[in-house]
């Protein structure tokens, strides 16, 4: 579900000054699922390294095609939240983001749902 940045999303809030786009999507934690946000970096297929980590949040630099882009994963008591923040700088990055922004919400939800399903399955196997 689409949500606002949670209170714990401090790293991503500080990552960009005046972003052009921000969004966040949440899924509910189930019993046995990991509470460590680093365990959820598979949401992005582990393609992006963790740039920073603090207080239940991991921040990843997902910049591409001239975009400054950051993603963070925040785990609170009941949810895992995938947050994104994007800033464009030139006509090429604005053109790229103009196309990508239409599929981004769908892809973010799909990736978060897949990670949720995989981690829930793993938790049930070990639990």
mmCIF file of N, CA and C in Angstrom:
data_model
loop_
_atom_site.group_PDB
_atom_site.id
_atom_site.type_symbol
_atom_site.label_atom_id
_atom_site.label_comp_id
_atom_site.label_asym_id
_atom_site.label_seq_id
_atom_site.Cartn_x
_atom_site.Cartn_y
_atom_site.Cartn_z
ATOM 1 N N UNK A 1 0.841 -1.172 0.000
ATOM 2 C CA UNK A 1 0.000 0.000 0.000
ATOM 3 C C UNK A 1 0.890 1.241 0.000
ATOM 4 N N UNK A 2 0.446 2.284 -0.654
ATOM 5 C CA UNK A 2 1.184 3.547 -0.672
ATOM 6 C C UNK A 2 1.015 4.240 0.678
ATOM 7 N N UNK A 3 2.117 4.757 1.187
ATOM 8 C CA UNK A 3 2.125 5.425 2.487
ATOM 9 C C UNK A 3 3.035 6.658 2.414
ATOM 10 N N UNK A 4 2.998 7.450 3.449
ATOM 11 C CA UNK A 4 3.940 8.562 3.589
ATOM 12 C C UNK A 4 5.262 8.013 4.120
ATOM 13 N N UNK A 5 6.338 8.771 3.972
ATOM 14 C CA UNK A 5 7.593 8.363 4.597
ATOM 15 C C UNK A 5 7.348 8.218 6.089
ATOM 16 N N UNK A 6 7.776 7.098 6.673
ATOM 17 C CA UNK A 6 7.590 6.934 8.114
ATOM 18 C C UNK A 6 8.551 7.826 8.894
ATOM 19 N N UNK A 7 8.264 7.981 10.158
ATOM 20 C CA UNK A 7 9.116 8.796 11.027
ATOM 21 C C UNK A 7 10.558 8.299 11.010
ATOM 22 N N UNK A 8 10.750 6.994 10.917
ATOM 23 C CA UNK A 8 12.083 6.410 10.949
ATOM 24 C C UNK A 8 12.886 6.565 9.673
ATOM 25 N N UNK A 9 12.329 7.209 8.645
ATOM 26 C CA UNK A 9 13.021 7.362 7.356
ATOM 27 C C UNK A 9 13.912 8.601 7.358
ATOM 28 N N UNK A 10 14.807 8.658 8.294
ATOM 29 C CA UNK A 10 15.666 9.848 8.441
ATOM 30 C C UNK A 10 16.774 9.917 7.398
ATOM 31 N N UNK A 11 17.357 8.768 7.056
ATOM 32 C CA UNK A 11 18.465 8.761 6.097
ATOM 33 C C UNK A 11 18.014 9.201 4.713
ATOM 34 N N UNK A 12 16.887 8.694 4.262
ATOM 35 C CA UNK A 12 16.436 9.062 2.913
ATOM 36 C C UNK A 12 15.945 10.504 2.865
ATOM 37 N N UNK A 13 15.394 10.987 3.945
ATOM 38 C CA UNK A 13 14.985 12.400 3.970
ATOM 39 C C UNK A 13 16.190 13.319 3.802
ATOM 40 N N UNK A 14 17.318 12.914 4.328
ATOM 41 C CA UNK A 14 18.532 13.745 4.252
ATOM 42 C C UNK A 14 19.346 13.498 2.982
ATOM 43 N N UNK A 15 18.994 12.486 2.207
ATOM 44 C CA UNK A 15 19.808 12.099 1.049
ATOM 45 C C UNK A 15 19.780 13.127 -0.080
ATOM 46 N N UNK A 16 18.647 13.763 -0.302
ATOM 47 C CA UNK A 16 18.511 14.716 -1.403
ATOM 48 C C UNK A 16 17.868 16.008 -0.918
ATOM 49 N N UNK A 17 18.404 17.101 -1.369
ATOM 50 C CA UNK A 17 17.783 18.387 -1.100
ATOM 51 C C UNK A 17 16.759 18.651 -2.199
ATOM 52 N N UNK A 18 15.547 18.939 -1.826
ATOM 53 C CA UNK A 18 14.446 19.227 -2.752
ATOM 54 C C UNK A 18 14.279 18.177 -3.857
ATOM 55 N N UNK A 19 13.930 16.955 -3.494
ATOM 56 C CA UNK A 19 13.727 15.908 -4.513
ATOM 57 C C UNK A 19 12.559 16.258 -5.435
ATOM 58 N N UNK A 20 12.621 15.728 -6.639
ATOM 59 C CA UNK A 20 11.543 15.915 -7.606
ATOM 60 C C UNK A 20 10.412 14.908 -7.390
ATOM 61 N N UNK A 21 10.745 13.797 -6.763
ATOM 62 C CA UNK A 21 9.746 12.746 -6.544
ATOM 63 C C UNK A 21 10.109 11.966 -5.288
ATOM 64 N N UNK A 22 9.097 11.641 -4.499
ATOM 65 C CA UNK A 22 9.263 10.754 -3.355
ATOM 66 C C UNK A 22 8.024 9.872 -3.258
ATOM 67 N N UNK A 23 8.233 8.623 -2.885
ATOM 68 C CA UNK A 23 7.103 7.746 -2.615
ATOM 69 C C UNK A 23 7.528 6.672 -1.630
ATOM 70 N N UNK A 24 6.546 5.994 -1.091
ATOM 71 C CA UNK A 24 6.815 4.920 -0.132
ATOM 72 C C UNK A 24 5.678 3.909 -0.201
ATOM 73 N N UNK A 25 6.057 2.639 -0.029
ATOM 74 C CA UNK A 25 5.099 1.536 -0.065
ATOM 75 C C UNK A 25 5.392 0.617 1.111
ATOM 76 N N UNK A 26 4.344 0.116 1.741
ATOM 77 C CA UNK A 26 4.495 -0.692 2.947
ATOM 78 C C UNK A 26 3.805 -2.036 2.806
ATOM 79 N N UNK A 27 4.376 -3.024 3.481
ATOM 80 C CA UNK A 27 3.741 -4.319 3.657
ATOM 81 C C UNK A 27 3.808 -4.663 5.141
ATOM 82 N N UNK A 28 2.845 -5.439 5.571
ATOM 83 C CA UNK A 28 2.771 -5.801 6.980
ATOM 84 C C UNK A 28 3.732 -6.943 7.291
ATOM 85 N N UNK A 29 4.422 -6.811 8.406
ATOM 86 C CA UNK A 29 5.301 -7.884 8.874
ATOM 87 C C UNK A 29 4.456 -9.026 9.429
ATOM 88 N N UNK A 30 4.891 -10.226 9.161
ATOM 89 C CA UNK A 30 4.247 -11.409 9.727
ATOM 90 C C UNK A 30 5.175 -12.019 10.758
ATOM 91 N N UNK A 31 4.645 -12.852 11.640
ATOM 92 C CA UNK A 31 5.498 -13.481 12.655
ATOM 93 C C UNK A 31 6.664 -14.224 12.020
ATOM 94 N N UNK A 32 7.845 -14.046 12.602
ATOM 95 C CA UNK A 32 9.036 -14.729 12.138
ATOM 96 C C UNK A 32 9.793 -14.019 11.036
ATOM 97 N N UNK A 33 9.198 -12.982 10.460
ATOM 98 C CA UNK A 33 9.890 -12.260 9.391
ATOM 99 C C UNK A 33 10.992 -11.396 9.999
ATOM 100 N N UNK A 34 12.081 -11.175 9.244
ATOM 101 C CA UNK A 34 13.204 -10.409 9.792
ATOM 102 C C UNK A 34 12.849 -8.959 10.089
ATOM 103 N N UNK A 35 13.381 -8.502 11.207
ATOM 104 C CA UNK A 35 13.189 -7.090 11.613
ATOM 105 C C UNK A 35 14.399 -6.240 11.227
ATOM 106 N N UNK A 36 15.429 -6.872 10.708
ATOM 107 C CA UNK A 36 16.626 -6.154 10.259
ATOM 108 C C UNK A 36 16.380 -5.668 8.833
ATOM 109 N N UNK A 37 16.415 -4.357 8.588
ATOM 110 C CA UNK A 37 16.137 -3.858 7.239
ATOM 111 C C UNK A 37 17.123 -4.381 6.187
ATOM 112 N N UNK A 38 18.331 -4.708 6.581
ATOM 113 C CA UNK A 38 19.310 -5.241 5.623
ATOM 114 C C UNK A 38 18.843 -6.566 5.030
ATOM 115 N N UNK A 39 18.040 -7.314 5.769
ATOM 116 C CA UNK A 39 17.516 -8.581 5.264
ATOM 117 C C UNK A 39 16.535 -8.362 4.110
ATOM 118 N N UNK A 40 16.039 -7.150 3.989
ATOM 119 C CA UNK A 40 15.046 -6.822 2.963
ATOM 120 C C UNK A 40 15.665 -6.190 1.717
ATOM 121 N N UNK A 41 16.984 -6.036 1.663
ATOM 122 C CA UNK A 41 17.597 -5.393 0.495
ATOM 123 C C UNK A 41 17.401 -6.205 -0.778
ATOM 124 N N UNK A 42 17.016 -7.444 -0.661
ATOM 125 C CA UNK A 42 16.677 -8.249 -1.828
ATOM 126 C C UNK A 42 15.502 -7.678 -2.605
ATOM 127 N N UNK A 43 14.759 -6.747 -1.991
ATOM 128 C CA UNK A 43 13.691 -6.033 -2.697
ATOM 129 C C UNK A 43 14.254 -5.489 -4.011
ATOM 130 N N UNK A 44 15.488 -5.006 -3.952
ATOM 131 C CA UNK A 44 16.141 -4.440 -5.132
ATOM 132 C C UNK A 44 17.120 -5.429 -5.737
ATOM 133 N N UNK A 45 16.872 -6.704 -5.476
ATOM 134 C CA UNK A 45 17.682 -7.806 -6.006
ATOM 135 C C UNK A 45 19.158 -7.683 -5.628
ATOM 136 N N UNK A 46 19.424 -7.106 -4.488
ATOM 137 C CA UNK A 46 20.784 -6.956 -3.964
ATOM 138 C C UNK A 46 21.728 -6.296 -4.963
ATOM 139 N N UNK A 47 21.172 -5.543 -5.910
ATOM 140 C CA UNK A 47 21.988 -4.899 -6.945
ATOM 141 C C UNK A 47 22.647 -3.616 -6.450
ATOM 142 N N UNK A 48 22.168 -3.086 -5.352
ATOM 143 C CA UNK A 48 22.672 -1.813 -4.860
ATOM 144 C C UNK A 48 23.226 -1.977 -3.454
ATOM 145 N N UNK A 49 24.431 -1.509 -3.237
ATOM 146 C CA UNK A 49 25.020 -1.657 -1.903
ATOM 147 C C UNK A 49 24.375 -0.698 -0.896
ATOM 148 N N UNK A 50 24.472 -1.086 0.345
ATOM 149 C CA UNK A 50 23.987 -0.232 1.428
ATOM 150 C C UNK A 50 24.977 0.915 1.606
ATOM 151 N N UNK A 51 24.486 2.149 1.468
ATOM 152 C CA UNK A 51 25.328 3.333 1.618
ATOM 153 C C UNK A 51 25.400 3.776 3.068
ATOM 154 N N UNK A 52 24.326 3.543 3.810
ATOM 155 C CA UNK A 52 24.282 3.961 5.207
ATOM 156 C C UNK A 52 23.235 3.123 5.927
ATOM 157 N N UNK A 53 23.415 3.040 7.228
ATOM 158 C CA UNK A 53 22.509 2.236 8.042
ATOM 159 C C UNK A 53 22.400 2.877 9.422
ATOM 160 N N UNK A 54 21.146 3.041 9.891
ATOM 161 C CA UNK A 54 20.957 3.620 11.229
ATOM 162 C C UNK A 54 19.528 3.400 11.708
ATOM 163 N N UNK A 55 19.388 2.997 12.933
ATOM 164 C CA UNK A 55 18.102 2.941 13.637
ATOM 165 C C UNK A 55 16.949 2.346 12.828
ATOM 166 N N UNK A 56 17.109 1.127 12.338
ATOM 167 C CA UNK A 56 16.022 0.463 11.638
ATOM 168 C C UNK A 56 15.827 0.893 10.199
ATOM 169 N N UNK A 57 16.836 1.540 9.616
ATOM 170 C CA UNK A 57 16.753 1.971 8.221
ATOM 171 C C UNK A 57 18.066 1.674 7.510
ATOM 172 N N UNK A 58 17.972 1.209 6.270
ATOM 173 C CA UNK A 58 19.143 1.107 5.403
ATOM 174 C C UNK A 58 18.885 1.990 4.196
ATOM 175 N N UNK A 59 19.947 2.639 3.725
ATOM 176 C CA UNK A 59 19.864 3.553 2.593
ATOM 177 C C UNK A 59 20.744 3.029 1.475
ATOM 178 N N UNK A 60 20.187 2.960 0.260
ATOM 179 C CA UNK A 60 20.928 2.475 -0.900
ATOM 180 C C UNK A 60 20.923 3.544 -1.990
ATOM 181 N N UNK A 61 22.088 3.747 -2.614
ATOM 182 C CA UNK A 61 22.203 4.657 -3.747
ATOM 183 C C UNK A 61 21.788 3.884 -4.989
ATOM 184 N N UNK A 62 20.665 4.256 -5.576
ATOM 185 C CA UNK A 62 20.148 3.568 -6.753
ATOM 186 C C UNK A 62 20.184 4.484 -7.983
ATOM 187 N N UNK A 63 21.116 5.426 -7.969
ATOM 188 C CA UNK A 63 21.232 6.387 -9.062
ATOM 189 C C UNK A 63 21.505 5.686 -10.382
ATOM 190 N N UNK A 64 20.890 6.218 -11.441
ATOM 191 C CA UNK A 64 21.050 5.659 -12.779
ATOM 192 C C UNK A 64 20.638 6.702 -13.808
ATOM 193 N N UNK A 65 21.164 6.601 -14.988
ATOM 194 C CA UNK A 65 20.767 7.447 -16.124
ATOM 195 C C UNK A 65 20.742 8.933 -15.781
ATOM 196 N N UNK A 66 21.724 9.384 -15.029
ATOM 197 C CA UNK A 66 21.796 10.805 -14.684
ATOM 198 C C UNK A 66 20.872 11.241 -13.570
ATOM 199 N N UNK A 67 20.152 10.308 -12.971
ATOM 200 C CA UNK A 67 19.272 10.624 -11.841
ATOM 201 C C UNK A 67 20.023 10.453 -10.539
ATOM 202 N N UNK A 68 19.791 11.344 -9.595
ATOM 203 C CA UNK A 68 20.175 11.069 -8.217
ATOM 204 C C UNK A 68 18.978 10.358 -7.613
ATOM 205 N N UNK A 69 19.160 9.109 -7.269
ATOM 206 C CA UNK A 69 18.042 8.322 -6.743
ATOM 207 C C UNK A 69 18.511 7.509 -5.554
ATOM 208 N N UNK A 70 17.672 7.483 -4.549
ATOM 209 C CA UNK A 70 17.963 6.760 -3.318
ATOM 210 C C UNK A 70 16.754 5.916 -2.954
ATOM 211 N N UNK A 71 17.017 4.783 -2.343
ATOM 212 C CA UNK A 71 15.955 3.933 -1.811
ATOM 213 C C UNK A 71 16.332 3.598 -0.381
ATOM 214 N N UNK A 72 15.337 3.544 0.469
ATOM 215 C CA UNK A 72 15.611 3.096 1.833
ATOM 216 C C UNK A 72 14.552 2.086 2.230
ATOM 217 N N UNK A 73 14.962 1.230 3.125
ATOM 218 C CA UNK A 73 14.052 0.253 3.709
ATOM 219 C C UNK A 73 14.011 0.540 5.203
ATOM 220 N N UNK A 74 12.800 0.750 5.675
ATOM 221 C CA UNK A 74 12.574 1.049 7.085
ATOM 222 C C UNK A 74 11.705 -0.064 7.657
ATOM 223 N N UNK A 75 12.110 -0.593 8.791
ATOM 224 C CA UNK A 75 11.309 -1.604 9.477
ATOM 225 C C UNK A 75 10.870 -1.009 10.808
ATOM 226 N N UNK A 76 9.556 -0.959 11.002
ATOM 227 C CA UNK A 76 9.043 -0.507 12.294
ATOM 228 C C UNK A 76 8.406 -1.703 13.000
ATOM 229 N N UNK A 77 7.575 -1.464 13.966
ATOM 230 C CA UNK A 77 6.990 -2.566 14.740
ATOM 231 C C UNK A 77 6.064 -3.459 13.924
ATOM 232 N N UNK A 78 5.436 -2.915 12.887
ATOM 233 C CA UNK A 78 4.420 -3.681 12.173
ATOM 234 C C UNK A 78 4.595 -3.743 10.654
ATOM 235 N N UNK A 79 5.478 -2.918 10.096
ATOM 236 C CA UNK A 79 5.588 -2.834 8.637
ATOM 237 C C UNK A 79 7.031 -2.757 8.156
ATOM 238 N N UNK A 80 7.197 -3.122 6.900
ATOM 239 C CA UNK A 80 8.423 -2.849 6.147
ATOM 240 C C UNK A 80 8.022 -1.818 5.102
ATOM 241 N N UNK A 81 8.784 -0.737 5.036
ATOM 242 C CA UNK A 81 8.446 0.349 4.123
ATOM 243 C C UNK A 81 9.619 0.573 3.170
ATOM 244 N N UNK A 82 9.323 0.537 1.874
ATOM 245 C CA UNK A 82 10.300 0.851 0.832
ATOM 246 C C UNK A 82 10.061 2.291 0.412
ATOM 247 N N UNK A 83 11.062 3.142 0.620
ATOM 248 C CA UNK A 83 10.957 4.565 0.299
ATOM 249 C C UNK A 83 11.877 4.891 -0.869
ATOM 250 N N UNK A 84 11.436 5.781 -1.739
ATOM 251 C CA UNK A 84 12.241 6.211 -2.880
ATOM 252 C C UNK A 84 12.256 7.730 -2.943
ATOM 253 N N UNK A 85 13.398 8.262 -3.382
ATOM 254 C CA UNK A 85 13.564 9.700 -3.543
ATOM 255 C C UNK A 85 14.404 9.935 -4.795
ATOM 256 N N UNK A 86 13.938 10.837 -5.680
ATOM 257 C CA UNK A 86 14.576 11.043 -6.979
ATOM 258 C C UNK A 86 14.734 12.524 -7.261
ATOM 259 N N UNK A 87 15.882 12.865 -7.854
ATOM 260 C CA UNK A 87 16.115 14.232 -8.325
ATOM 261 C C UNK A 87 16.735 14.161 -9.714
ATOM 262 N N UNK A 88 16.155 14.926 -10.644
ATOM 263 C CA UNK A 88 16.685 15.001 -12.001
ATOM 264 C C UNK A 88 17.552 16.258 -12.121
ATOM 265 N N UNK A 89 18.521 16.204 -13.055
ATOM 266 C CA UNK A 89 19.432 17.339 -13.193
ATOM 267 C C UNK A 89 19.510 17.909 -14.596
ATOM 268 N N UNK A 90 19.231 17.136 -15.594
ATOM 269 C CA UNK A 90 19.392 17.585 -16.973
ATOM 270 C C UNK A 90 18.227 17.070 -17.803
ATOM 271 N N UNK A 91 18.126 17.517 -19.013
ATOM 272 C CA UNK A 91 16.998 17.136 -19.856
ATOM 273 C C UNK A 91 16.937 15.627 -20.066
ATOM 274 N N UNK A 92 18.106 14.972 -20.157
ATOM 275 C CA UNK A 92 18.095 13.518 -20.348
ATOM 276 C C UNK A 92 17.524 12.795 -19.134
ATOM 277 N N UNK A 93 17.928 13.236 -17.946
ATOM 278 C CA UNK A 93 17.398 12.578 -16.745
ATOM 279 C C UNK A 93 15.918 12.902 -16.560
ATOM 280 N N UNK A 94 15.488 14.101 -16.926
ATOM 281 C CA UNK A 94 14.059 14.429 -16.845
ATOM 282 C C UNK A 94 13.262 13.587 -17.843
ATOM 283 N N UNK A 95 13.811 13.397 -19.037
ATOM 284 C CA UNK A 95 13.155 12.558 -20.039
ATOM 285 C C UNK A 95 13.068 11.109 -19.553
ATOM 286 N N UNK A 96 14.184 10.590 -19.038
ATOM 287 C CA UNK A 96 14.219 9.222 -18.508
ATOM 288 C C UNK A 96 13.205 9.061 -17.382
ATOM 289 N N UNK A 97 13.228 9.969 -16.408
ATOM 290 C CA UNK A 97 12.300 9.869 -15.284
ATOM 291 C C UNK A 97 10.865 10.068 -15.746
ATOM 292 N N UNK A 98 10.644 10.883 -16.772
ATOM 293 C CA UNK A 98 9.304 11.084 -17.307
ATOM 294 C C UNK A 98 8.666 9.790 -17.767
ATOM 295 N N UNK A 99 9.475 8.853 -18.236
ATOM 296 C CA UNK A 99 8.978 7.539 -18.654
ATOM 297 C C UNK A 99 8.921 6.590 -17.455
ATOM 298 N N UNK A 100 10.005 6.514 -16.707
ATOM 299 C CA UNK A 100 10.120 5.550 -15.612
ATOM 300 C C UNK A 100 9.110 5.810 -14.496
ATOM 301 N N UNK A 101 8.773 7.068 -14.259
ATOM 302 C CA UNK A 101 7.871 7.366 -13.132
ATOM 303 C C UNK A 101 6.502 6.709 -13.279
ATOM 304 N N UNK A 102 6.123 6.337 -14.509
ATOM 305 C CA UNK A 102 4.830 5.697 -14.706
ATOM 306 C C UNK A 102 4.853 4.223 -14.305
ATOM 307 N N UNK A 103 5.995 3.576 -14.435
ATOM 308 C CA UNK A 103 6.084 2.158 -14.065
ATOM 309 C C UNK A 103 6.679 1.963 -12.668
ATOM 310 N N UNK A 104 7.320 3.001 -12.149
ATOM 311 C CA UNK A 104 7.978 2.891 -10.835
ATOM 312 C C UNK A 104 7.031 2.417 -9.728
ATOM 313 N N UNK A 105 5.842 3.004 -9.557
ATOM 314 C CA UNK A 105 4.971 2.535 -8.464
ATOM 315 C C UNK A 105 4.619 1.050 -8.587
ATOM 316 N N UNK A 106 4.323 0.614 -9.789
ATOM 317 C CA UNK A 106 4.004 -0.790 -10.013
ATOM 318 C C UNK A 106 5.198 -1.675 -9.672
ATOM 319 N N UNK A 107 6.377 -1.316 -10.184
ATOM 320 C CA UNK A 107 7.575 -2.121 -9.945
ATOM 321 C C UNK A 107 7.964 -2.134 -8.466
ATOM 322 N N UNK A 108 7.855 -0.999 -7.796
ATOM 323 C CA UNK A 108 8.186 -0.948 -6.367
ATOM 324 C C UNK A 108 7.274 -1.888 -5.579
ATOM 325 N N UNK A 109 5.995 -1.869 -5.895
ATOM 326 C CA UNK A 109 5.049 -2.748 -5.193
ATOM 327 C C UNK A 109 5.319 -4.218 -5.498
ATOM 328 N N UNK A 110 5.616 -4.518 -6.754
ATOM 329 C CA UNK A 110 5.891 -5.902 -7.141
ATOM 330 C C UNK A 110 7.146 -6.406 -6.433
ATOM 331 N N UNK A 111 8.203 -5.605 -6.423
ATOM 332 C CA UNK A 111 9.459 -6.025 -5.781
ATOM 333 C C UNK A 111 9.272 -6.212 -4.279
ATOM 334 N N UNK A 112 8.537 -5.309 -3.650
ATOM 335 C CA UNK A 112 8.289 -5.433 -2.215
ATOM 336 C C UNK A 112 7.429 -6.664 -1.916
ATOM 337 N N UNK A 113 6.428 -6.904 -2.726
ATOM 338 C CA UNK A 113 5.572 -8.081 -2.533
ATOM 339 C C UNK A 113 6.365 -9.373 -2.724
ATOM 340 N N UNK A 114 7.261 -9.415 -3.699
ATOM 341 C CA UNK A 114 8.074 -10.610 -3.937
ATOM 342 C C UNK A 114 8.996 -10.871 -2.745
ATOM 343 N N UNK A 115 9.659 -9.826 -2.254
ATOM 344 C CA UNK A 115 10.535 -10.003 -1.087
ATOM 345 C C UNK A 115 9.716 -10.453 0.120
ATOM 346 N N UNK A 116 8.533 -9.884 0.311
ATOM 347 C CA UNK A 116 7.660 -10.253 1.416
ATOM 348 C C UNK A 116 7.283 -11.735 1.322
ATOM 349 N N UNK A 117 6.902 -12.162 0.143
ATOM 350 C CA UNK A 117 6.521 -13.564 -0.068
ATOM 351 C C UNK A 117 7.698 -14.503 0.210
ATOM 352 N N UNK A 118 8.876 -14.157 -0.328
ATOM 353 C CA UNK A 118 10.063 -15.005 -0.130
ATOM 354 C C UNK A 118 10.484 -15.071 1.334
ATOM 355 N N UNK A 119 10.486 -13.942 2.021
ATOM 356 C CA UNK A 119 10.886 -13.941 3.431
ATOM 357 C C UNK A 119 9.830 -14.591 4.312
ATOM 358 N N UNK A 120 8.562 -14.455 3.952
ATOM 359 C CA UNK A 120 7.505 -15.123 4.704
ATOM 360 C C UNK A 120 7.634 -16.641 4.539
ATOM 361 N N UNK A 121 7.900 -17.065 3.326
ATOM 362 C CA UNK A 121 8.089 -18.503 3.060
ATOM 363 C C UNK A 121 9.287 -19.041 3.868
ATOM 364 N N UNK A 122 10.388 -18.301 3.867
ATOM 365 C CA UNK A 122 11.571 -18.716 4.618
ATOM 366 C C UNK A 122 11.279 -18.762 6.118
ATOM 367 N N UNK A 123 10.518 -17.798 6.612
ATOM 368 C CA UNK A 123 10.183 -17.765 8.045
ATOM 369 C C UNK A 123 9.321 -18.962 8.424
ATOM 370 N N UNK A 124 8.416 -19.333 7.560
ATOM 371 C CA UNK A 124 7.549 -20.480 7.850
ATOM 372 C C UNK A 124 8.324 -21.788 7.827
ATOM 373 N N UNK A 125 9.323 -21.876 6.929
ATOM 374 C CA UNK A 125 10.143 -23.075 6.845
ATOM 375 C C UNK A 125 10.984 -23.286 8.097
ATOM 376 N N UNK A 126 11.523 -22.177 8.612
ATOM 377 C CA UNK A 126 12.404 -22.280 9.782
ATOM 378 C C UNK A 126 11.629 -22.228 11.090
ATOM 379 N N UNK A 127 10.403 -21.734 11.032
ATOM 380 C CA UNK A 127 9.626 -21.563 12.255
ATOM 381 C C UNK A 127 8.871 -22.771 12.573
#
